[in-house]
PDB file of C-alpha atoms in Angstrom:
ATOM      1  CA  MET A1169      52.689  -7.091   7.774  1.00 66.00           C
ATOM      2  CA  SER A1170      49.357  -5.472   6.976  1.00 70.00           C
ATOM      3  CA  SER A1171      46.052  -6.162   8.689  1.00 79.00           C
ATOM      4  CA  SER A1172      42.735  -6.044   6.871  1.00 93.00           C
ATOM      5  CA  LEU A1173      39.951  -3.788   8.092  1.00 98.00           C
ATOM      6  CA  GLN A1174      37.386  -6.306   6.855  1.00 97.00           C
ATOM      7  CA  GLY A1175      34.898  -6.948   9.631  1.00 96.00           C
ATOM      8  CA  ARG A1176      36.602  -4.572  12.081  1.00 98.00           C
ATOM      9  CA  ARG A1177      34.893  -1.736  13.982  1.00 98.00           C
ATOM     10  CA  VAL A1178      36.444   1.706  13.663  1.00 98.00           C
ATOM     11  CA  LEU A1179      35.546   4.851  15.597  1.00 98.00           C
ATOM     12  CA  VAL A1180      36.100   8.058  13.592  1.00 98.00           C
ATOM     13  CA  ILE A1181      35.703  11.306  15.489  1.00 98.00           C
ATOM     14  CA  GLY A1182      35.056  14.512  13.574  1.00 96.00           C
ATOM     15  CA  ARG A1183      32.523  16.402  11.508  1.00 91.00           C
ATOM     16  CA  GLY A1184      30.615  14.803   8.643  1.00 92.00           C
ATOM     17  CA  SER A1185      32.664  16.709   6.095  1.00 92.00           C
ATOM     18  CA  GLY A1186      36.259  17.269   5.038  1.00 94.00           C
ATOM     19  CA  ILE A1187      38.910  14.889   6.321  1.00 96.00           C
ATOM     20  CA  ALA A1188      36.635  13.083   8.794  1.00 97.00           C
ATOM     21  CA  ARG A1189      34.149  12.275   6.035  1.00 96.00           C
ATOM     22  CA  ALA A1190      36.866  11.095   3.647  1.00 97.00           C
ATOM     23  CA  VAL A1191      38.320   8.857   6.378  1.00 98.00           C
ATOM     24  CA  THR A1192      34.911   7.439   7.283  1.00 98.00           C
ATOM     25  CA  LEU A1193      34.101   6.565   3.673  1.00 98.00           C
ATOM     26  CA  ALA A1194      37.569   5.105   3.020  1.00 98.00           C
ATOM     27  CA  VAL A1195      37.436   2.927   6.140  1.00 98.00           C
ATOM     28  CA  ARG A1196      33.950   1.766   5.249  1.00 98.00           C
ATOM     29  CA  ALA A1197      35.049   0.956   1.680  1.00 97.00           C
ATOM     30  CA  ALA A1198      37.881  -1.126   3.162  1.00 98.00           C
ATOM     31  CA  GLY A1199      35.322  -3.390   4.796  1.00 97.00           C
ATOM     32  CA  ALA A1200      35.012  -2.003   8.316  1.00 98.00           C
ATOM     33  CA  THR A1201      31.886  -0.894  10.098  1.00 98.00           C
ATOM     34  CA  VAL A1202      32.252   2.692  11.266  1.00 98.00           C
ATOM     35  CA  VAL A1203      31.056   4.604  14.281  1.00 98.00           C
ATOM     36  CA  ALA A1204      31.178   8.276  13.320  1.00 98.00           C
ATOM     37  CA  ALA A1205      31.115  10.532  16.373  1.00 98.00           C
ATOM     38  CA  SER A1206      30.911  14.263  16.966  1.00 96.00           C
ATOM     39  CA  ARG A1207      29.199  16.710  19.284  1.00 94.00           C
ATOM     40  CA  ASP A1208      26.131  16.754  17.011  1.00 92.00           C
ATOM     41  CA  ALA A1209      25.161  13.137  16.366  1.00 91.00           C
ATOM     42  CA  GLY A1210      21.910  14.135  14.663  1.00 89.00           C
ATOM     43  CA  LYS A1211      23.632  16.252  12.069  1.00 90.00           C
ATOM     44  CA  LEU A1212      26.265  13.569  11.599  1.00 91.00           C
ATOM     45  CA  ALA A1213      23.647  10.880  11.011  1.00 88.00           C
ATOM     46  CA  GLY A1214      22.262  12.936   8.133  1.00 90.00           C
ATOM     47  CA  SER A1215      25.677  12.975   6.454  1.00 91.00           C
ATOM     48  CA  TYR A1216      25.723   9.246   5.693  1.00 94.00           C
ATOM     49  CA  GLU A1217      23.241   6.853   4.135  1.00 90.00           C
ATOM     50  CA  ASP A1218      24.895   3.562   4.926  1.00 95.00           C
ATOM     51  CA  PRO A1219      23.769   1.035   7.554  1.00 94.00           C
ATOM     52  CA  GLY A1220      27.448   0.256   8.114  1.00 96.00           C
ATOM     53  CA  ILE A1221      28.031   3.777   9.424  1.00 97.00           C
ATOM     54  CA  GLU A1222      26.354   4.661  12.712  1.00 96.00           C
ATOM     55  CA  ALA A1223      26.389   8.058  14.430  1.00 96.00           C
ATOM     56  CA  GLU A1224      27.278   8.733  18.049  1.00 97.00           C
ATOM     57  CA  ALA A1225      27.678  11.823  20.207  1.00 97.00           C
ATOM     58  CA  VAL A1226      30.884  12.731  22.039  1.00 98.00           C
ATOM     59  CA  ASP A1227      32.522  15.874  23.378  1.00 97.00           C
ATOM     60  CA  LEU A1228      36.274  15.403  23.661  1.00 97.00           C
ATOM     61  CA  THR A1229      36.526  18.330  26.084  1.00 97.00           C
ATOM     62  CA  ASP A1230      34.307  16.499  28.591  1.00 97.00           C
ATOM     63  CA  GLU A1231      35.621  13.307  30.198  1.00 98.00           C
ATOM     64  CA  PRO A1232      32.200  11.950  31.260  1.00 98.00           C
ATOM     65  CA  SER A1233      31.106  12.244  27.611  1.00 98.00           C
ATOM     66  CA  VAL A1234      34.122  10.227  26.453  1.00 98.00           C
ATOM     67  CA  GLU A1235      33.604   7.654  29.203  1.00 98.00           C
ATOM     68  CA  ALA A1236      29.916   7.316  28.287  1.00 98.00           C
ATOM     69  CA  LEU A1237      30.762   6.787  24.619  1.00 98.00           C
ATOM     70  CA  ALA A1238      33.225   4.038  25.545  1.00 98.00           C
ATOM     71  CA  ALA A1239      30.564   2.338  27.669  1.00 98.00           C
ATOM     72  CA  ARG A1240      27.997   2.506  24.860  1.00 98.00           C
ATOM     73  CA  LEU A1241      30.406   1.121  22.263  1.00 97.00           C
ATOM     74  CA  GLY A1242      31.659  -1.703  24.439  1.00 95.00           C
ATOM     75  CA  HIS A1243      34.215  -2.784  21.841  1.00 95.00           C
ATOM     76  CA  VAL A1244      36.102  -1.070  19.054  1.00 98.00           C
ATOM     77  CA  ASP A1245      39.136  -2.191  17.056  1.00 98.00           C
ATOM     78  CA  HIS A1246      40.562   1.148  15.928  1.00 98.00           C
ATOM     79  CA  VAL A1247      40.106   4.828  16.811  1.00 98.00           C
ATOM     80  CA  VAL A1248      40.731   7.831  14.542  1.00 98.00           C
ATOM     81  CA  SER A1249      40.435  11.326  16.016  1.00 98.00           C
ATOM     82  CA  THR A1250      40.362  14.202  13.517  1.00 97.00           C
ATOM     83  CA  ALA A1251      38.749  16.684  15.918  1.00 95.00           C
ATOM     84  CA  SER A1252      40.317  20.123  16.265  1.00 92.00           C
ATOM     85  CA  ALA A1253      39.532  23.655  17.396  1.00 90.00           C
ATOM     86  CA  ARG A1254      41.475  26.371  15.601  1.00 84.00           C
ATOM     87  CA  ALA A1255      43.555  28.929  17.462  1.00 88.00           C
ATOM     88  CA  ARG A1256      45.191  30.973  14.717  1.00 88.00           C
ATOM     89  CA  GLY A1257      46.577  34.444  15.382  1.00 89.00           C
ATOM     90  CA  GLN A1258      49.699  36.305  16.384  1.00 91.00           C
ATOM     91  CA  VAL A1259      50.742  36.139  20.015  1.00 91.00           C
ATOM     92  CA  ALA A1260      49.387  39.595  20.885  1.00 93.00           C
ATOM     93  CA  ASP A1261      45.928  38.578  19.693  1.00 91.00           C
ATOM     94  CA  LEU A1262      45.671  35.074  21.128  1.00 91.00           C
ATOM     95  CA  GLU A1263      43.055  34.522  23.826  1.00 95.00           C
ATOM     96  CA  HIS A1264      43.418  32.049  26.664  1.00 95.00           C
ATOM     97  CA  ASP A1265      40.083  30.297  26.132  1.00 94.00           C
ATOM     98  CA  THR A1266      40.695  29.844  22.398  1.00 94.00           C
ATOM     99  CA  MET A1267      44.112  28.308  23.017  1.00 95.00           C
ATOM    100  CA  ALA A1268      42.787  26.128  25.838  1.00 96.00           C
ATOM    101  CA  LEU A1269      39.981  24.787  23.639  1.00 95.00           C
ATOM    102  CA  SER A1270      42.459  23.945  20.879  1.00 95.00           C
ATOM    103  CA  PHE A1271      44.728  22.062  23.280  1.00 96.00           C
ATOM    104  CA  THR A1272      41.889  20.319  25.108  1.00 97.00           C
ATOM    105  CA  THR A1273      40.233  19.134  21.895  1.00 97.00           C
ATOM    106  CA  LYS A1274      43.295  17.919  20.031  1.00 97.00           C
ATOM    107  CA  VAL A1275      45.630  16.814  22.845  1.00 98.00           C
ATOM    108  CA  LEU A1276      43.724  16.056  26.041  1.00 98.00           C
ATOM    109  CA  GLY A1277      40.776  14.594  24.125  1.00 98.00           C
ATOM    110  CA  PRO A1278      42.828  11.806  22.524  1.00 98.00           C
ATOM    111  CA  ILE A1279      44.432  11.054  25.895  1.00 98.00           C
ATOM    112  CA  LEU A1280      40.933  10.573  27.323  1.00 98.00           C
ATOM    113  CA  LEU A1281      40.019   8.371  24.369  1.00 98.00           C
ATOM    114  CA  ALA A1282      43.031   6.208  25.125  1.00 98.00           C
ATOM    115  CA  LYS A1283      42.156   6.086  28.822  1.00 98.00           C
ATOM    116  CA  HIS A1284      38.600   4.870  28.275  1.00 98.00           C
ATOM    117  CA  LEU A1285      38.803   2.937  24.997  1.00 98.00           C
ATOM    118  CA  ALA A1286      42.182   1.165  25.088  1.00 98.00           C
ATOM    119  CA  PRO A1287      40.984  -1.313  27.777  1.00 98.00           C
ATOM    120  CA  ARG A1288      38.171  -2.307  25.392  1.00 97.00           C
ATOM    121  CA  MET A1289      40.408  -2.791  22.339  1.00 98.00           C
ATOM    122  CA  PRO A1290      42.233  -5.888  21.035  1.00 98.00           C
ATOM    123  CA  ARG A1291      46.010  -6.177  21.135  1.00 97.00           C
ATOM    124  CA  ASP A1292      46.161  -5.535  17.386  1.00 97.00           C
ATOM    125  CA  GLY A1293      44.057  -2.388  17.636  1.00 98.00           C
ATOM    126  CA  SER A1294      45.334   1.123  16.992  1.00 98.00           C
ATOM    127  CA  PHE A1295      44.802   4.838  17.436  1.00 98.00           C
ATOM    128  CA  VAL A1296      45.369   7.430  14.723  1.00 98.00           C
ATOM    129  CA  LEU A1297      45.622  11.024  15.936  1.00 98.00           C
ATOM    130  CA  PHE A1298      46.042  14.256  13.987  1.00 98.00           C
ATOM    131  CA  SER A1299      48.997  16.620  14.234  1.00 97.00           C
ATOM    132  CA  GLY A1300      49.996  19.118  11.532  1.00 94.00           C
ATOM    133  CA  SER A1301      52.917  20.513   9.562  1.00 94.00           C
ATOM    134  CA  SER A1302      52.995  23.701  11.655  1.00 92.00           C
ATOM    135  CA  ALA A1303      54.728  21.619  14.339  1.00 92.00           C
ATOM    136  CA  ARG A1304      57.702  21.321  11.984  1.00 91.00           C
ATOM    137  CA  LYS A1305      57.663  24.721  10.268  1.00 90.00           C
ATOM    138  CA  PRO A1306      57.075  27.813  12.437  1.00 86.00           C
ATOM    139  CA  ALA A1307      55.000  30.567  10.839  1.00 88.00           C
ATOM    140  CA  ILE A1308      53.714  33.898  12.085  1.00 91.00           C
ATOM    141  CA  GLY A1309      50.132  33.547  13.265  1.00 88.00           C
ATOM    142  CA  MET A1310      50.424  29.816  13.858  1.00 89.00           C
ATOM    143  CA  LEU A1311      52.002  29.728  17.339  1.00 92.00           C
ATOM    144  CA  ALA A1312      49.099  28.116  19.217  1.00 92.00           C
ATOM    145  CA  VAL A1313      48.353  25.722  16.353  1.00 93.00           C
ATOM    146  CA  ALA A1314      52.002  24.669  16.194  1.00 94.00           C
ATOM    147  CA  ALA A1315      52.217  24.184  19.970  1.00 95.00           C
ATOM    148  CA  THR A1316      49.090  22.019  19.905  1.00 96.00           C
ATOM    149  CA  ASN A1317      50.352  19.933  16.991  1.00 96.00           C
ATOM    150  CA  GLY A1318      53.748  19.500  18.625  1.00 97.00           C
ATOM    151  CA  ALA A1319      52.022  18.214  21.734  1.00 97.00           C
ATOM    152  CA  VAL A1320      50.071  15.694  19.642  1.00 98.00           C
ATOM    153  CA  ASP A1321      53.380  14.354  18.309  1.00 98.00           C
ATOM    154  CA  VAL A1322      54.627  13.872  21.886  1.00 98.00           C
ATOM    155  CA  VAL A1323      51.378  12.211  22.972  1.00 98.00           C
ATOM    156  CA  THR A1324      51.591   9.871  19.984  1.00 98.00           C
ATOM    157  CA  ARG A1325      55.055   8.613  20.929  1.00 98.00           C
ATOM    158  CA  SER A1326      54.231   8.371  24.620  1.00 98.00           C
ATOM    159  CA  LEU A1327      50.989   6.446  24.118  1.00 98.00           C
ATOM    160  CA  ALA A1328      52.709   4.096  21.665  1.00 98.00           C
ATOM    161  CA  VAL A1329      55.015   3.044  24.490  1.00 98.00           C
ATOM    162  CA  GLU A1330      52.408   2.945  27.249  1.00 98.00           C
ATOM    163  CA  LEU A1331      49.615   1.184  25.329  1.00 98.00           C
ATOM    164  CA  ALA A1332      51.811  -1.343  23.499  1.00 98.00           C
ATOM    165  CA  PRO A1333      51.110  -3.599  21.698  1.00 98.00           C
ATOM    166  CA  ILE A1334      48.151  -1.385  20.717  1.00 98.00           C
ATOM    167  CA  ARG A1335      49.655   0.911  18.080  1.00 98.00           C
ATOM    168  CA  VAL A1336      49.447   4.702  18.148  1.00 98.00           C
ATOM    169  CA  ASN A1337      50.307   6.917  15.181  1.00 98.00           C
ATOM    170  CA  ALA A1338      49.499  10.408  13.946  1.00 98.00           C
ATOM    171  CA  ILE A1339      48.868  11.964  10.562  1.00 98.00           C
ATOM    172  CA  SER A1340      50.486  15.372  10.081  1.00 97.00           C
ATOM    173  CA  PRO A1341      48.862  17.156   7.115  1.00 96.00           C
ATOM    174  CA  GLY A1342      50.070  20.241   5.325  1.00 94.00           C
ATOM    175  CA  THR A1343      47.728  22.580   3.452  1.00 93.00           C
ATOM    176  CA  VAL A1344      44.630  20.577   2.534  1.00 95.00           C
ATOM    177  CA  ASP A1345      41.573  21.902   0.718  1.00 93.00           C
ATOM    178  CA  THR A1346      38.755  20.739   2.972  1.00 89.00           C
ATOM    179  CA  GLY A1347      36.745  23.915   3.527  1.00 79.00           C
ATOM    180  CA  ALA A1348      38.776  24.807   6.600  1.00 77.00           C
ATOM    181  CA  TYR A1349      40.189  27.817   4.748  1.00 81.00           C
ATOM    182  CA  ASP A1350      36.820  29.130   3.529  1.00 82.00           C
ATOM    183  CA  ALA A1351      36.721  31.615   6.407  1.00 76.00           C
ATOM    184  CA  LEU A1352      39.541  33.515   4.711  1.00 79.00           C
ATOM    185  CA  GLY A1353      37.205  34.462   1.872  1.00 87.00           C
ATOM    186  CA  GLU A1354      37.499  33.271  -1.706  1.00 90.00           C
ATOM    187  CA  GLU A1355      40.183  35.753  -2.756  1.00 93.00           C
ATOM    188  CA  LYS A1356      42.541  35.144   0.176  1.00 90.00           C
ATOM    189  CA  LYS A1357      42.006  31.391   0.075  1.00 90.00           C
ATOM    190  CA  ASN A1358      42.779  31.215  -3.630  1.00 93.00           C
ATOM    191  CA  ALA A1359      45.893  33.340  -3.147  1.00 94.00           C
ATOM    192  CA  LEU A1360      47.107  31.074  -0.334  1.00 90.00           C
ATOM    193  CA  PHE A1361      46.501  27.901  -2.338  1.00 94.00           C
ATOM    194  CA  GLU A1362      48.239  29.394  -5.363  1.00 95.00           C
ATOM    195  CA  GLN A1363      51.261  30.352  -3.280  1.00 94.00           C
ATOM    196  CA  ARG A1364      51.477  26.919  -1.631  1.00 93.00           C
ATOM    197  CA  SER A1365      51.009  25.127  -4.970  1.00 96.00           C
ATOM    198  CA  ARG A1366      53.731  27.229  -6.559  1.00 96.00           C
ATOM    199  CA  THR A1367      56.309  26.710  -3.797  1.00 95.00           C
ATOM    200  CA  ASN A1368      55.891  23.214  -2.357  1.00 95.00           C
ATOM    201  CA  PRO A1369      57.646  20.277  -4.045  1.00 96.00           C
ATOM    202  CA  VAL A1370      54.492  18.520  -5.281  1.00 97.00           C
ATOM    203  CA  ARG A1371      53.102  21.757  -6.778  1.00 97.00           C
ATOM    204  CA  ARG A1372      49.573  21.402  -5.396  1.00 97.00           C
ATOM    205  CA  VAL A1373      47.636  21.549  -2.169  1.00 96.00           C
ATOM    206  CA  GLY A1374      46.374  18.357  -0.585  1.00 96.00           C
ATOM    207  CA  THR A1375      42.943  16.768  -0.690  1.00 97.00           C
ATOM    208  CA  ALA A1376      40.925  14.994   1.965  1.00 97.00           C
ATOM    209  CA  ASP A1377      41.440  11.754   0.025  1.00 97.00           C
ATOM    210  CA  ASP A1378      45.232  12.180   0.281  1.00 98.00           C
ATOM    211  CA  ILE A1379      44.859  12.199   4.047  1.00 98.00           C
ATOM    212  CA  ALA A1380      42.360   9.334   4.135  1.00 98.00           C
ATOM    213  CA  GLU A1381      44.804   7.121   2.238  1.00 98.00           C
ATOM    214  CA  ALA A1382      47.461   7.847   4.868  1.00 98.00           C
ATOM    215  CA  VAL A1383      45.012   6.982   7.642  1.00 98.00           C
ATOM    216  CA  LEU A1384      44.298   3.614   6.000  1.00 98.00           C
ATOM    217  CA  PHE A1385      48.032   2.934   5.875  1.00 98.00           C
ATOM    218  CA  ALA A1386      48.433   3.789   9.563  1.00 98.00           C
ATOM    219  CA  LEU A1387      45.469   1.611  10.512  1.00 98.00           C
ATOM    220  CA  THR A1388      46.608  -1.449   8.601  1.00 98.00           C
ATOM    221  CA  ASN A1389      50.411  -1.499   8.817  1.00 98.00           C
ATOM    222  CA  THR A1390      51.044  -3.565  11.933  1.00 97.00           C
ATOM    223  CA  PHE A1391      54.746  -2.635  12.148  1.00 97.00           C
ATOM    224  CA  LEU A1392      54.071   1.091  12.415  1.00 98.00           C
ATOM    225  CA  THR A1393      53.740   2.813  15.787  1.00 98.00           C
ATOM    226  CA  GLY A1394      54.826   6.020  17.491  1.00 98.00           C
ATOM    227  CA  VAL A1395      55.113   7.781  14.127  1.00 98.00           C
ATOM    228  CA  SER A1396      53.747  11.123  12.920  1.00 98.00           C
ATOM    229  CA  LEU A1397      53.315  10.656   9.172  1.00 98.00           C
ATOM    230  CA  ALA A1398      53.994  13.878   7.275  1.00 97.00           C
ATOM    231  CA  VAL A1399      51.462  14.088   4.446  1.00 97.00           C
ATOM    232  CA  ASP A1400      52.230  17.659   3.484  1.00 96.00           C
ATOM    233  CA  GLY A1401      53.558  17.804  -0.072  1.00 96.00           C
ATOM    234  CA  GLY A1402      56.987  18.638   1.299  1.00 95.00           C
ATOM    235  CA  GLU A1403      55.700  22.008   2.511  1.00 93.00           C
ATOM    236  CA  PRO A1404      58.123  22.357   5.459  1.00 92.00           C
ATOM    237  CA  LEU A1405      61.082  21.912   3.104  1.00 93.00           C
ATOM    238  CA  VAL A1406      60.640  25.345   1.534  1.00 90.00           C
TER     239      VAL A1406
END
């Protein structure tokens, strides 16, 4: 059975670009009001011109910030957390603080969201977290990212049991063109995308809209919980 988002209130955590923006706009188009939240609420507010999308501030690495957001919201039907902090690099080059920030943002942050928001949510509410395909396909330079994503998968299953009947699922993207790879430089990014498009089964990299569609499915399918949905073009198969 599917549940409509019409008239529901959905919290989407993440920047006003890329996947978070695509999710926010898709959820809004499905009839929900959206609370978009990030560390910089002012910048986020400038990303949307829709009275049905309000901006809030939250720092997932700081429990009082999460608790304060929950108190300000009072009630929310669904929560989507796209927030991440990247910790790429080979083991010899990884730094403790970089790895800790990645884990705190993507793993401990959602646990805190569940702690402070689940008591304010209806029984048919849900959480959607974000994992990643590196949890299923090891690659050099992706150790800390993979460990973080693997932990998200565990948290997803554990919260699904503990918070039931509130549902908890995760989206696990593969290579998605959202601007996250721009730091590689145009030449290296294009080479990576060409290689992934040539070798994965769908013969292209993903888009933010691909991921937003999966989020809508996870939010509205009321018989889905404890699942990490692989939206990765079959990348780990090759």
